Coordinates of N, CA and C in Angstrom, one line a residue:
M1 N 4.2 -44.4 13.0 CA 4.5 -44.5 13.8 C 4.1 -45.9 13.7
R2 N 5.3 -45.8 15.7 CA 5.5 -47.4 16.0 C 5.2 -47.5 17.4
L3 N 4.2 -48.7 17.6 CA 3.7 -49.2 18.8 C 4.7 -49.8 19.2
I4 N 5.3 -49.9 20.7 CA 5.8 -50.7 21.2 C 5.1 -51.1 22.5
P5 N 4.1 -52.2 22.7 CA 3.3 -52.4 24.0 C 4.1 -53.1 24.8
S6 N 4.0 -52.7 26.3 CA 4.7 -53.1 27.5 C 4.7 -55.2 27.4
S7 N 3.1 -55.4 27.4 CA 2.9 -56.4 26.8 C 2.0 -57.3 25.7
P8 N 2.0 -58.5 25.5 CA 0.8 -58.7 24.2 C -0.2 -58.6 24.6
L9 N -1.3 -57.6 23.5 CA -2.2 -57.3 23.9 C -3.4 -58.3 23.9
S10 N -4.0 -58.8 24.6 CA -5.0 -59.6 24.7 C -6.6 -59.4 24.3
C11 N -7.3 -60.7 23.6 CA -7.9 -60.3 23.0 C -9.7 -60.6 24.5
L12 N -9.2 -60.9 25.4 CA -9.9 -61.1 26.4 C -10.3 -60.0 27.2
G13 N -9.7 -59.2 26.6 CA -9.7 -57.6 27.4 C -11.6 -57.4 27.8
T14 N -11.6 -56.5 28.5 CA -13.5 -55.5 28.6 C -13.4 -54.9 27.6
A15 N -12.0 -53.8 27.3 CA -12.0 -52.8 27.0 C -12.1 -53.3 25.9
A16 N -12.2 -52.9 24.0 CA -11.8 -53.0 23.2 C -10.5 -51.6 22.5
V17 N -9.3 -52.0 22.3 CA -8.4 -50.6 21.7 C -8.3 -50.9 20.1
A18 N -8.2 -49.5 19.8 CA -8.4 -49.0 18.9 C -7.7 -48.1 18.4
V19 N -6.6 -48.6 17.1 CA -5.4 -47.8 16.8 C -5.5 -48.0 15.2
V20 N -5.1 -46.4 14.9 CA -5.0 -46.0 12.9 C -3.6 -46.2 12.9
V21 N -3.2 -47.8 12.4 CA -1.5 -47.4 11.9 C -1.8 -48.1 10.7
G22 N -0.9 -47.3 9.6 CA -0.7 -47.2 7.9 C -2.1 -47.6 7.5
G23 N -2.8 -47.0 7.9 CA -4.4 -47.1 7.1 C -4.9 -47.9 7.4
F24 N -5.0 -48.5 8.5 CA -6.0 -50.1 9.2 C -5.9 -49.7 11.0
V25 N -7.3 -50.3 10.7 CA -8.0 -49.8 12.1 C -7.6 -51.2 13.0
L26 N -6.7 -51.2 14.2 CA -6.6 -52.4 15.2 C -7.6 -52.3 16.1
V27 N -8.2 -53.9 15.6 CA -9.3 -53.3 17.0 C -8.6 -54.8 17.6
G28 N -8.7 -54.6 19.1 CA -8.3 -56.3 20.1 C -6.8 -56.5 19.1
C29 N -6.9 -58.0 19.0 CA -6.1 -58.3 18.3 C -6.8 -58.6 16.8
D30 N -7.7 -57.8 15.9 CA -8.1 -58.2 14.8 C -7.6 -57.4 13.9
V31 N -7.4 -57.5 12.8 CA -6.6 -56.2 11.6 C -8.3 -55.7 10.8
V32 N -8.4 -54.4 11.0 CA -9.6 -54.3 10.0 C -9.4 -53.4 8.8
D33 N -9.5 -53.4 7.7 CA -9.1 -52.5 6.7 C -10.3 -51.0 6.5
T34 N -9.8 -49.9 6.9 CA -10.6 -49.2 6.7 C -11.2 -48.5 5.7
D35 N -11.1 -49.2 4.8 CA -11.9 -48.3 3.7 C -13.6 -49.6 3.5
E36 N -13.5 -50.0 4.6 CA -15.0 -51.4 5.0 C -15.9 -50.1 5.9
F37 N -15.2 -49.5 6.3 CA -16.4 -48.3 7.2 C -16.1 -46.9 7.2
D38 N -17.1 -46.1 7.4 CA -17.2 -44.9 7.2 C -16.8 -44.1 8.5
M39 N -15.6 -43.6 8.7 CA -15.6 -43.6 10.0 C -14.2 -42.3 10.1
D40 N -14.9 -41.2 10.7 CA -14.6 -40.1 10.7 C -13.6 -39.9 12.0
F41 N -12.1 -40.2 12.6 CA -11.6 -39.8 13.9 C -10.8 -38.5 13.8
S42 N -11.6 -37.4 12.8 CA -11.0 -36.1 13.4 C -11.3 -35.5 14.4
F43 N -12.4 -36.1 14.7 CA -13.2 -35.3 15.5 C -12.4 -35.3 17.0
F44 N -11.3 -36.1 17.3 CA -11.3 -37.0 18.8 C -9.4 -36.3 18.8
S45 N -8.6 -36.4 19.4 CA -7.3 -36.4 19.8 C -7.0 -37.7 20.3
A46 N -6.2 -37.5 20.7 CA -4.9 -38.9 20.5 C -5.7 -39.2 22.5
D47 N -6.4 -38.5 23.0 CA -7.0 -38.9 24.6 C -8.3 -39.0 24.8
G48 N -8.6 -39.0 23.6 CA -9.9 -39.4 23.9 C -11.3 -37.9 23.4
E49 N -10.3 -36.8 23.7 CA -11.0 -35.6 24.0 C -11.7 -35.0 22.7
E50 N -13.1 -34.6 22.4 CA -13.2 -33.9 20.8 C -12.2 -31.9 20.7
S51 N -11.8 -33.0 18.9 CA -10.6 -31.7 19.1 C -11.4 -30.3 18.6
P52 N -10.8 -29.2 18.9 CA -11.8 -28.2 18.6 C -11.6 -27.9 17.3
D53 N -12.7 -26.9 16.3 CA -12.8 -26.8 15.1 C -11.6 -25.8 14.4
E54 N -11.1 -25.0 15.3 CA -10.1 -23.5 15.1 C -8.7 -23.8 16.0
D55 N -7.9 -23.6 15.4 CA -6.5 -23.6 16.0 C -7.2 -22.6 17.6
P56 N -6.8 -22.8 18.6 CA -6.7 -22.3 19.9 C -5.3 -21.1 19.9
S57 N -4.0 -21.4 19.3 CA -3.8 -20.5 19.4 C -3.8 -19.4 18.8
A58 N -4.6 -19.2 17.4 CA -4.9 -18.5 16.4 C -5.9 -17.7 17.5
G59 N -5.3 -15.8 17.2 CA -5.9 -15.1 18.3 C -7.0 -14.5 17.3
P60 N -8.4 -14.1 18.2 CA -9.6 -13.4 17.3 C -8.9 -12.2 16.5
G61 N -8.1 -11.6 16.2 CA -7.8 -10.8 15.7 C -6.5 -10.8 14.1
D62 N -6.1 -12.5 13.9 CA -5.2 -13.1 13.5 C -5.9 -13.1 11.9
E63 N -7.2 -13.6 12.2 CA -7.8 -13.6 10.7 C -8.0 -12.3 9.8
E64 N -8.1 -11.2 10.7 CA -8.6 -10.1 10.0 C -7.2 -9.7 9.8
G65 N -6.1 -9.0 10.7 CA -4.6 -8.9 9.9 C -4.0 -9.6 8.6
E66 N -4.6 -10.8 8.3 CA -4.1 -11.4 7.2 C -5.3 -11.3 5.8
E67 N -6.1 -10.8 6.6 CA -6.8 -10.4 5.6 C -6.3 -8.6 5.2
E68 N -5.9 -7.9 5.8 CA -5.7 -6.6 5.6 C -4.6 -6.9 5.0
E69 N -4.0 -8.0 5.6 CA -2.4 -8.1 4.6 C -2.6 -8.2 3.3
T70 N -3.5 -9.0 2.9 CA -3.5 -9.5 1.3 C -4.1 -8.3 0.6
E71 N -5.7 -7.1 1.7 CA -5.8 -5.7 0.8 C -4.9 -5.4 0.0
Q72 N -3.9 -5.3 1.1 CA -2.8 -4.2 0.9 C -1.6 -5.0 -0.6
E73 N -1.7 -6.4 -0.7 CA -0.6 -7.0 -1.8 C -1.5 -6.4 -2.8
T74 N -2.8 -6.8 -2.9 CA -3.6 -6.5 -4.5 C -4.1 -5.5 -4.7
A75 N -3.7 -4.2 -3.8 CA -4.5 -3.0 -3.8 C -3.6 -2.3 -5.2
S76 N -4.0 -1.7 -5.7 CA -4.0 -1.3 -7.5 C -4.2 0.6 -7.6
Y77 N -3.2 1.0 -8.1 CA -3.5 2.3 -7.8 C -3.7 2.7 -9.3
G78 N -4.4 4.0 -10.2 CA -4.6 4.2 -11.1 C -4.9 5.6 -11.4
L79 N -4.7 6.7 -12.6 CA -4.9 7.7 -13.1 C -6.3 8.0 -12.8
P80 N -6.8 9.2 -12.4 CA -8.0 9.4 -12.3 C -8.6 10.4 -13.0
E81 N -9.7 10.9 -13.5 CA -10.0 11.2 -14.8 C -9.9 12.7 -14.8
S82 N -10.0 13.1 -13.6 CA -10.2 14.8 -13.3 C -9.6 14.9 -12.1
C83 N -9.3 16.5 -11.4 CA -9.2 16.6 -10.7 C -10.3 16.4 -9.4
A84 N -11.5 16.7 -9.8 CA -12.4 17.0 -9.1 C -12.8 15.2 -8.3
A85 N -12.6 13.9 -10.1 CA -12.6 12.8 -9.2 C -11.2 12.5 -8.6
A86 N -10.3 13.2 -8.9 CA -9.3 12.7 -7.4 C -9.7 13.4 -6.6
G87 N -10.3 14.9 -6.1 CA -10.7 15.5 -5.0 C -9.5 15.9 -4.6
A88 N -9.0 16.6 -5.7 CA -7.7 18.0 -4.7 C -8.4 18.7 -4.0
A89 N -9.3 19.1 -5.0 CA -9.7 20.3 -3.8 C -10.1 20.2 -2.2
E90 N -10.3 18.9 -1.8 CA -10.5 18.3 -0.4 C -9.3 18.1 0.1
V91 N -8.5 17.4 -0.8 CA -6.5 16.9 0.2 C -6.3 18.2 0.3
V92 N -6.1 19.5 -0.7 CA -5.0 20.8 -0.6 C -6.0 21.2 0.4
G93 N -7.2 21.6 0.5 CA -7.3 22.7 1.5 C -7.6 23.4 2.0
D94 N -7.2 24.2 3.0 CA -6.7 25.6 3.2 C -5.3 25.9 3.2
L95 N -4.7 24.9 2.1 CA -3.3 25.4 2.0 C -3.0 25.6 0.6
A96 N -4.3 26.0 -0.6 CA -4.5 26.5 -1.4 C -4.0 28.0 -1.1
P97 N -3.6 28.8 -1.9 CA -3.0 30.0 -2.4 C -4.2 31.3 -2.9
G98 N -5.3 29.8 -3.1 CA -6.1 31.3 -4.3 C -7.4 30.1 -4.5
P99 N -8.2 30.5 -4.7 CA -9.6 29.3 -5.1 C -9.6 29.4 -6.3
V100 N -8.6 29.5 -7.2 CA -8.6 29.3 -8.6 C -7.5 27.9 -8.9
L101 N -8.9 26.9 -9.8 CA -8.2 26.1 -10.1 C -8.0 25.6 -11.5
A102 N -6.3 25.7 -11.9 CA -6.3 25.3 -13.3 C -5.6 23.4 -13.3
E103 N -6.7 23.5 -14.6 CA -6.8 22.1 -14.7 C -6.0 21.3 -15.7
D104 N -5.5 20.5 -15.6 CA -4.7 19.9 -17.2 C -4.6 18.8 -17.4
V105 N -5.3 17.8 -18.4 CA -5.6 16.4 -18.3 C -4.6 15.7 -19.7
G106 N -4.0 15.1 -20.0 CA -3.9 14.6 -21.2 C -2.3 13.9 -20.8
P107 N -2.1 13.7 -22.3 CA -0.8 13.1 -22.1 C 0.7 13.8 -22.3
V108 N 1.9 13.4 -21.2 CA 3.3 14.0 -20.8 C 4.4 14.1 -22.3
E109 N 4.5 15.4 -22.7 CA 5.0 15.8 -23.5 C 6.1 15.4 -23.9
G110 N 6.3 14.4 -24.9 CA 7.9 14.2 -25.2 C 8.3 12.4 -24.5
I111 N 7.4 11.9 -24.0 CA 7.5 10.6 -22.9 C 6.3 9.7 -23.4
D112 N 6.4 8.9 -24.2 CA 5.1 8.1 -24.8 C 4.9 7.4 -23.9
G113 N 3.2 7.1 -24.6 CA 2.8 6.7 -23.2 C 2.5 7.4 -21.9
A114 N 2.9 8.0 -21.6 CA 2.9 8.7 -20.1 C 1.4 10.2 -19.8
E115 N 0.8 9.5 -19.3 CA -0.4 10.7 -19.1 C 0.3 11.3 -17.8
Q116 N -0.8 12.5 -17.4 CA -1.0 13.2 -16.1 C -2.2 13.6 -16.0
V117 N -2.6 14.6 -14.7 CA -3.7 15.6 -14.3 C -3.0 16.6 -14.0
V118 N -2.8 17.3 -13.9 CA -2.4 18.5 -13.2 C -3.4 19.1 -12.6
C119 N -3.5 19.8 -11.2 CA -4.6 20.6 -10.9 C -3.8 21.6 -9.5
S120 N -3.6 22.5 -10.2 CA -2.9 24.5 -9.7 C -4.0 25.0 -9.0
F121 N -3.4 25.1 -8.1 CA -4.5 26.1 -7.2 C -4.0 27.5 -6.9
S122 N -4.1 28.8 -7.3 CA -3.7 29.9 -7.2 C -4.1 31.0 -7.3
D123 N -4.2 32.9 -7.3 CA -5.2 33.8 -6.9 C -6.0 33.8 -7.7
G124 N -5.6 33.5 -9.2 CA -5.5 33.6 -10.5 C -5.1 35.0 -11.2
S125 N -4.1 35.3 -11.4 CA -3.8 36.4 -11.7 C -2.7 36.2 -12.5
G126 N -2.5 35.2 -12.6 CA -1.5 34.9 -13.5 C -0.1 35.2 -13.7
T127 N 0.1 36.2 -12.9 CA 1.4 36.8 -12.4 C 3.1 36.1 -12.3
A128 N 3.9 35.6 -13.2 CA 4.8 35.1 -13.0 C 5.1 35.7 -11.3
G129 N 5.5 34.1 -10.2 CA 6.1 34.4 -9.1 C 5.3 34.5 -8.1
A130 N 3.5 34.3 -8.4 CA 2.6 34.1 -7.6 C 2.5 33.3 -6.8
P131 N 2.2 33.2 -5.6 CA 2.5 32.1 -5.0 C 1.0 30.6 -5.5
S132 N 1.8 29.4 -5.6 CA 0.7 28.4 -6.2 C 0.5 26.9 -5.8
L133 N -0.3 26.0 -5.8 CA 0.0 24.4 -4.6 C -0.5 24.4 -6.5
T134 N 0.3 23.2 -6.8 CA 0.2 22.3 -7.4 C 0.2 21.3 -7.2
L135 N -1.2 19.6 -7.7 CA -1.2 18.4 -7.2 C -1.2 17.9 -8.9
V136 N 0.2 16.9 -8.7 CA 0.0 16.6 -10.3 C 0.3 14.8 -10.5
F137 N -0.7 14.3 -10.7 CA -1.3 13.0 -10.7 C -0.2 12.2 -12.3
T138 N 0.6 11.6 -12.5 CA 1.5 11.1 -13.6 C 1.3 9.5 -13.6
S139 N 1.4 9.1 -14.7 CA 1.4 7.5 -14.9 C 2.1 7.4 -16.2
G140 N 3.2 6.2 -16.2 CA 4.3 6.4 -16.7 C 5.7 6.9 -17.4
A141 N 5.7 7.8 -16.4 CA 6.6 9.1 -16.3 C 7.0 9.1 -14.8
D142 N 8.5 9.4 -14.2 CA 8.9 9.6 -12.9 C 9.1 10.7 -12.9
P143 N 8.0 12.3 -12.3 CA 8.5 12.9 -12.3 C 9.5 13.9 -11.5
S144 N 10.4 13.3 -10.9 CA 11.6 13.2 -10.0 C 12.5 13.0 -10.6
A145 N 12.8 12.2 -11.6 CA 13.5 11.8 -12.4 C 13.8 12.9 -13.6
S146 N 12.6 13.5 -13.7 CA 12.2 14.4 -15.0 C 11.4 15.3 -14.7
P147 N 12.3 16.5 -13.8 CA 11.3 17.7 -13.5 C 10.4 18.0 -14.1
D148 N 11.2 18.2 -15.5 CA 10.2 19.1 -16.5 C 8.9 18.7 -17.1
V149 N 8.3 17.2 -16.1 CA 7.3 17.0 -16.4 C 6.5 17.6 -15.7
V150 N 6.7 18.1 -14.7 CA 5.3 18.6 -13.8 C 6.1 20.2 -14.3
Q151 N 4.6 21.1 -14.9 CA 5.0 22.3 -15.0 C 4.0 23.4 -14.1
V152 N 4.4 24.1 -13.4 CA 4.0 24.9 -12.6 C 3.5 26.1 -13.1
P153 N 2.2 26.4 -13.4 CA 1.5 27.8 -14.8 C 2.5 29.3 -13.9
G154 N 2.8 29.6 -14.1 CA 3.0 31.3 -14.0 C 4.6 31.0 -13.3
A155 N 5.3 30.0 -13.5 CA 6.8 29.8 -12.8 C 7.6 29.0 -13.8
E156 N 7.2 29.5 -14.6 CA 8.0 28.1 -15.7 C 9.5 28.8 -15.9
E157 N 10.0 30.1 -15.4 CA 11.2 30.5 -15.1 C 12.2 29.8 -14.0
E158 N 10.9 30.5 -13.6 CA 11.7 30.0 -11.7 C 12.3 28.3 -11.7
M159 N 11.4 27.0 -11.7 CA 11.5 25.9 -12.0 C 12.4 25.3 -13.1
N160 N 12.9 26.5 -13.6 CA 13.9 25.4 -14.4 C 15.0 25.3 -13.9
W161 N 15.1 23.7 -13.6 CA 16.3 22.9 -13.0 C 17.5 23.5 -13.3
E162 N 17.7 24.0 -14.6 CA 18.9 23.8 -15.4 C 19.3 25.5 -14.9
V163 N 19.0 26.2 -13.8 CA 19.8 27.3 -13.4 C 19.8 26.8 -11.8
D164 N 21.1 27.7 -11.6 CA 22.4 27.1 -11.1 C 21.6 27.5 -9.6
I165 N 20.8 26.6 -9.1 CA 20.2 26.9 -7.4 C 20.1 26.4 -6.7
D166 N 20.5 26.3 -5.2 CA 20.4 25.3 -4.5 C 19.6 24.5 -3.9
V167 N 19.4 23.3 -3.7 CA 18.7 22.5 -3.0 C 18.8 21.6 -2.3
D168 N 17.7 21.2 -1.6 CA 18.3 20.4 -0.5 C 17.2 19.1 -0.8
V169 N 18.1 17.8 -1.0 CA 17.2 16.7 -1.1 C 17.3 15.7 -0.4
D170 N 16.2 14.9 -0.1 CA 16.0 13.9 1.1 C 14.9 12.9 0.4
T171 N 15.6 11.7 0.4 CA 14.7 10.5 -0.1 C 14.7 9.2 1.3
Y172 N 13.1 9.2 1.7 CA 12.9 8.6 3.0 C 11.3 8.1 2.7
H173 N 11.5 7.2 3.9 CA 9.9 6.6 4.1 C 9.6 6.7 5.1
T174 N 8.5 6.4 5.2 CA 7.3 6.8 6.6 C 6.3 5.3 6.9
D175 N 5.9 5.4 8.1 CA 4.8 4.7 8.2 C 4.2 4.5 7.5
E176 N 3.1 5.4 6.6 CA 2.0 6.0 5.8 C 2.6 5.6 4.7
S177 N 3.8 5.8 3.8 CA 3.9 5.3 2.6 C 4.6 3.9 2.4
D178 N 4.9 3.4 3.7 CA 5.6 2.1 3.4 C 3.7 1.2 3.4
S179 N 3.1 2.0 4.2 CA 1.7 1.3 4.1 C 1.1 1.1 2.5
L180 N 1.0 2.2 2.1 CA 0.8 2.3 0.7 C 1.7 2.1 -0.2
G181 N 3.0 1.0 -0.4 CA 3.8 0.9 -0.7 C 4.3 2.1 -1.6
G182 N 5.0 3.3 -1.0 CA 5.6 3.7 -1.9 C 6.5 4.8 -1.4
D183 N 7.2 5.4 -2.1 CA 8.5 6.2 -1.8 C 8.6 7.2 -1.6
L184 N 9.4 8.1 -1.1 CA 9.0 9.6 -0.9 C 10.4 10.6 -1.0
E185 N 9.9 11.8 -2.0 CA 11.5 12.3 -2.1 C 11.1 13.4 -2.5
Y186 N 12.3 14.3 -1.6 CA 11.4 15.8 -1.3 C 12.9 16.5 -2.2
V187 N 12.6 17.8 -2.5 CA 13.2 18.7 -3.4 C 12.7 19.7 -3.3
G188 N 13.6 20.7 -2.1 CA 13.1 22.2 -2.3 C 14.2 22.9 -2.0
T189 N 13.9 24.4 -2.5 CA 15.3 25.1 -2.4 C 15.4 25.8 -1.6
V190 N 17.1 26.2 -1.2 CA 17.2 26.3 0.0 C 16.6 27.9 0.5
D191 N 16.3 28.4 -0.2 CA 15.1 29.5 0.1 C 14.0 29.5 0.5
G192 N 13.4 28.5 0.5 CA 12.2 27.9 0.6 C 10.9 28.2 -0.8
S193 N 11.2 29.0 -1.3 CA 10.4 29.4 -2.3 C 9.7 28.4 -3.1
S194 N 10.4 27.3 -2.8 CA 10.1 26.5 -3.7 C 9.9 24.4 -3.5
R195 N 9.3 24.0 -3.0 CA 9.4 22.9 -2.5 C 8.6 21.4 -3.2
N196 N 9.4 20.7 -3.3 CA 8.1 19.4 -4.5 C 8.5 18.2 -3.3
L197 N 7.5 17.1 -3.5 CA 7.7 16.4 -2.8 C 6.9 15.3 -3.8
Y198 N 7.5 13.8 -4.0 CA 7.3 13.2 -4.6 C 7.0 12.0 -4.0
L199 N 5.5 11.0 -4.7 CA 5.4 10.0 -3.7 C 5.4 9.2 -5.0
S200 N 6.3 8.2 -4.9 CA 6.1 7.2 -6.6 C 5.3 5.9 -5.4
L201 N 4.4 5.3 -6.2 CA 3.5 4.3 -5.8 C 3.5 2.8 -6.9
P202 N 3.2 1.8 -6.0 CA 3.0 0.8 -7.5 C 2.1 1.2 -8.8
D203 N 2.1 0.6 -9.9 CA 1.4 0.2 -11.3 C 2.2 2.1 -11.6
D204 N 3.2 2.2 -11.6 CA 4.2 3.2 -11.9 C 3.2 4.4 -12.2
L205 N 2.4 4.8 -10.9 CA 1.5 5.9 -10.5 C 2.2 7.2 -10.1
Y206 N 2.7 8.2 -10.0 CA 3.2 9.0 -9.3 C 2.3 10.3 -8.3
V207 N 2.3 10.7 -7.5 CA 1.3 11.6 -6.6 C 2.9 12.7 -6.5
T208 N 2.4 13.8 -7.3 CA 3.5 14.9 -6.9 C 2.7 16.7 -6.1
V209 N 3.7 17.1 -5.2 CA 2.8 18.4 -4.7 C 3.5 19.3 -4.5
V210 N 3.4 20.5 -5.2 CA 4.4 21.4 -5.6 C 3.8 22.7 -4.9
S211 N 4.7 23.2 -3.7 CA 4.5 24.5 -3.6 C 5.5 25.7 -3.6
Y212 N 4.8 26.5 -4.5 CA 5.6 27.7 -5.1 C 5.3 29.2 -4.7
G213 N 6.0 29.6 -3.9 CA 5.9 30.7 -3.8 C 5.6 31.1 -1.9
E214 N 5.3 30.6 -1.2 CA 5.2 30.4 -0.2 C 5.3 28.8 0.9
E215 N 6.3 28.8 2.0 CA 6.8 27.9 2.1 C 5.6 26.9 3.4
V216 N 5.1 26.2 2.6 CA 4.5 24.8 3.3 C 5.4 23.7 3.9
P217 N 5.0 23.8 5.3 CA 5.8 22.7 6.0 C 5.9 21.3 5.1
R218 N 6.9 20.0 5.2 CA 7.0 19.3 4.8 C 6.1 18.6 4.6
E219 N 5.4 18.3 6.7 CA 4.4 17.4 7.1 C 3.0 18.1 6.1
D220 N 2.9 19.2 5.6 CA 2.0 19.2 5.4 C 1.6 18.5 3.7
L221 N 3.3 19.0 3.2 CA 3.2 18.4 1.8 C 2.8 16.6 2.3
E222 N 3.0 15.7 3.5 CA 3.5 14.7 3.3 C 2.1 14.2 2.8
R223 N 0.8 14.9 4.5 CA -0.2 15.0 4.3 C -0.8 14.8 3.0
I224 N -1.0 16.1 2.0 CA -1.2 16.3 0.3 C -1.4 15.0 -0.3
V225 N 0.2 14.3 -0.6 CA 0.6 13.2 -1.1 C 0.5 11.7 -0.6
M226 N -0.2 11.7 0.4 CA -0.6 10.4 1.0 C -2.0 10.4 1.2
Q227 N -3.0 11.8 1.5 CA -4.5 11.6 1.1 C -4.9 11.5 -0.8
A228 N -4.4 11.8 -1.4 CA -4.4 12.0 -3.0 C -4.3 10.5 -3.6
A229 N -3.1 9.9 -2.8 CA -2.9 8.3 -3.2 C -3.7 7.3 -2.9
E230 N -4.1 8.2 -1.6 CA -5.5 7.0 -1.3 C -6.5 7.1 -1.9
R231 N -6.9 8.9 -2.9 CA -8.1 8.4 -3.3 C -7.7 7.8 -4.8
V232 N -7.0 7.7 -5.4 CA -7.0 7.2 -6.7 C -6.3 5.4 -6.3
R233 N -6.7 4.9 -5.2 CA -6.2 3.4 -4.8 C -7.0 2.4 -5.2
G234 N -7.0 1.6 -6.0 CA -8.6 0.3 -6.3 C -8.3 -0.2 -5.1

């Protein structure tokens, strides 16, 4: 800071002039080391008015928005202990084709370190081709890259992707998937008999929903994986 007065300062003035320059206080014509005083000038602005404690340009919602942003950055995902712990029945709701829940919890065969929780809803008949809706949580393996990771009870033959079946594939984002930090991939047979929706999440966790034997709209599948992801979000 450089001071260029229009005329020399007079020591006889009736008003004292105090300016901080380079760690010193200039009072009138004398120079005083600020270390000799316990003085706090932070409460006053250049025009002598008291400075506000907070930035006036900051809106009331700015601090809340920063907190939400930090929370999203630190959020983590973990594999649930069971279908009940994941709230699978509540998430699937009326889309379940039957009241019977088949649960399978354990390691993924053939993939070291991978584990999953499979929650499959059906009428319990066990008949091949019977409608089912399966919600799968997988850790350590990407089901969209390895479809065999997801096993649907009663539909093993039809779900074998080595068979020549026409499918639609779509990788995309939504505002909700972005808020979860995830990516979506849809794979469905052209005839609508099977529809898979994969949601990849941070921490190498994946949520998959498979509708077999019934044409469940994609928006309903999206709702299921999003709500399921919220359930396992730390």
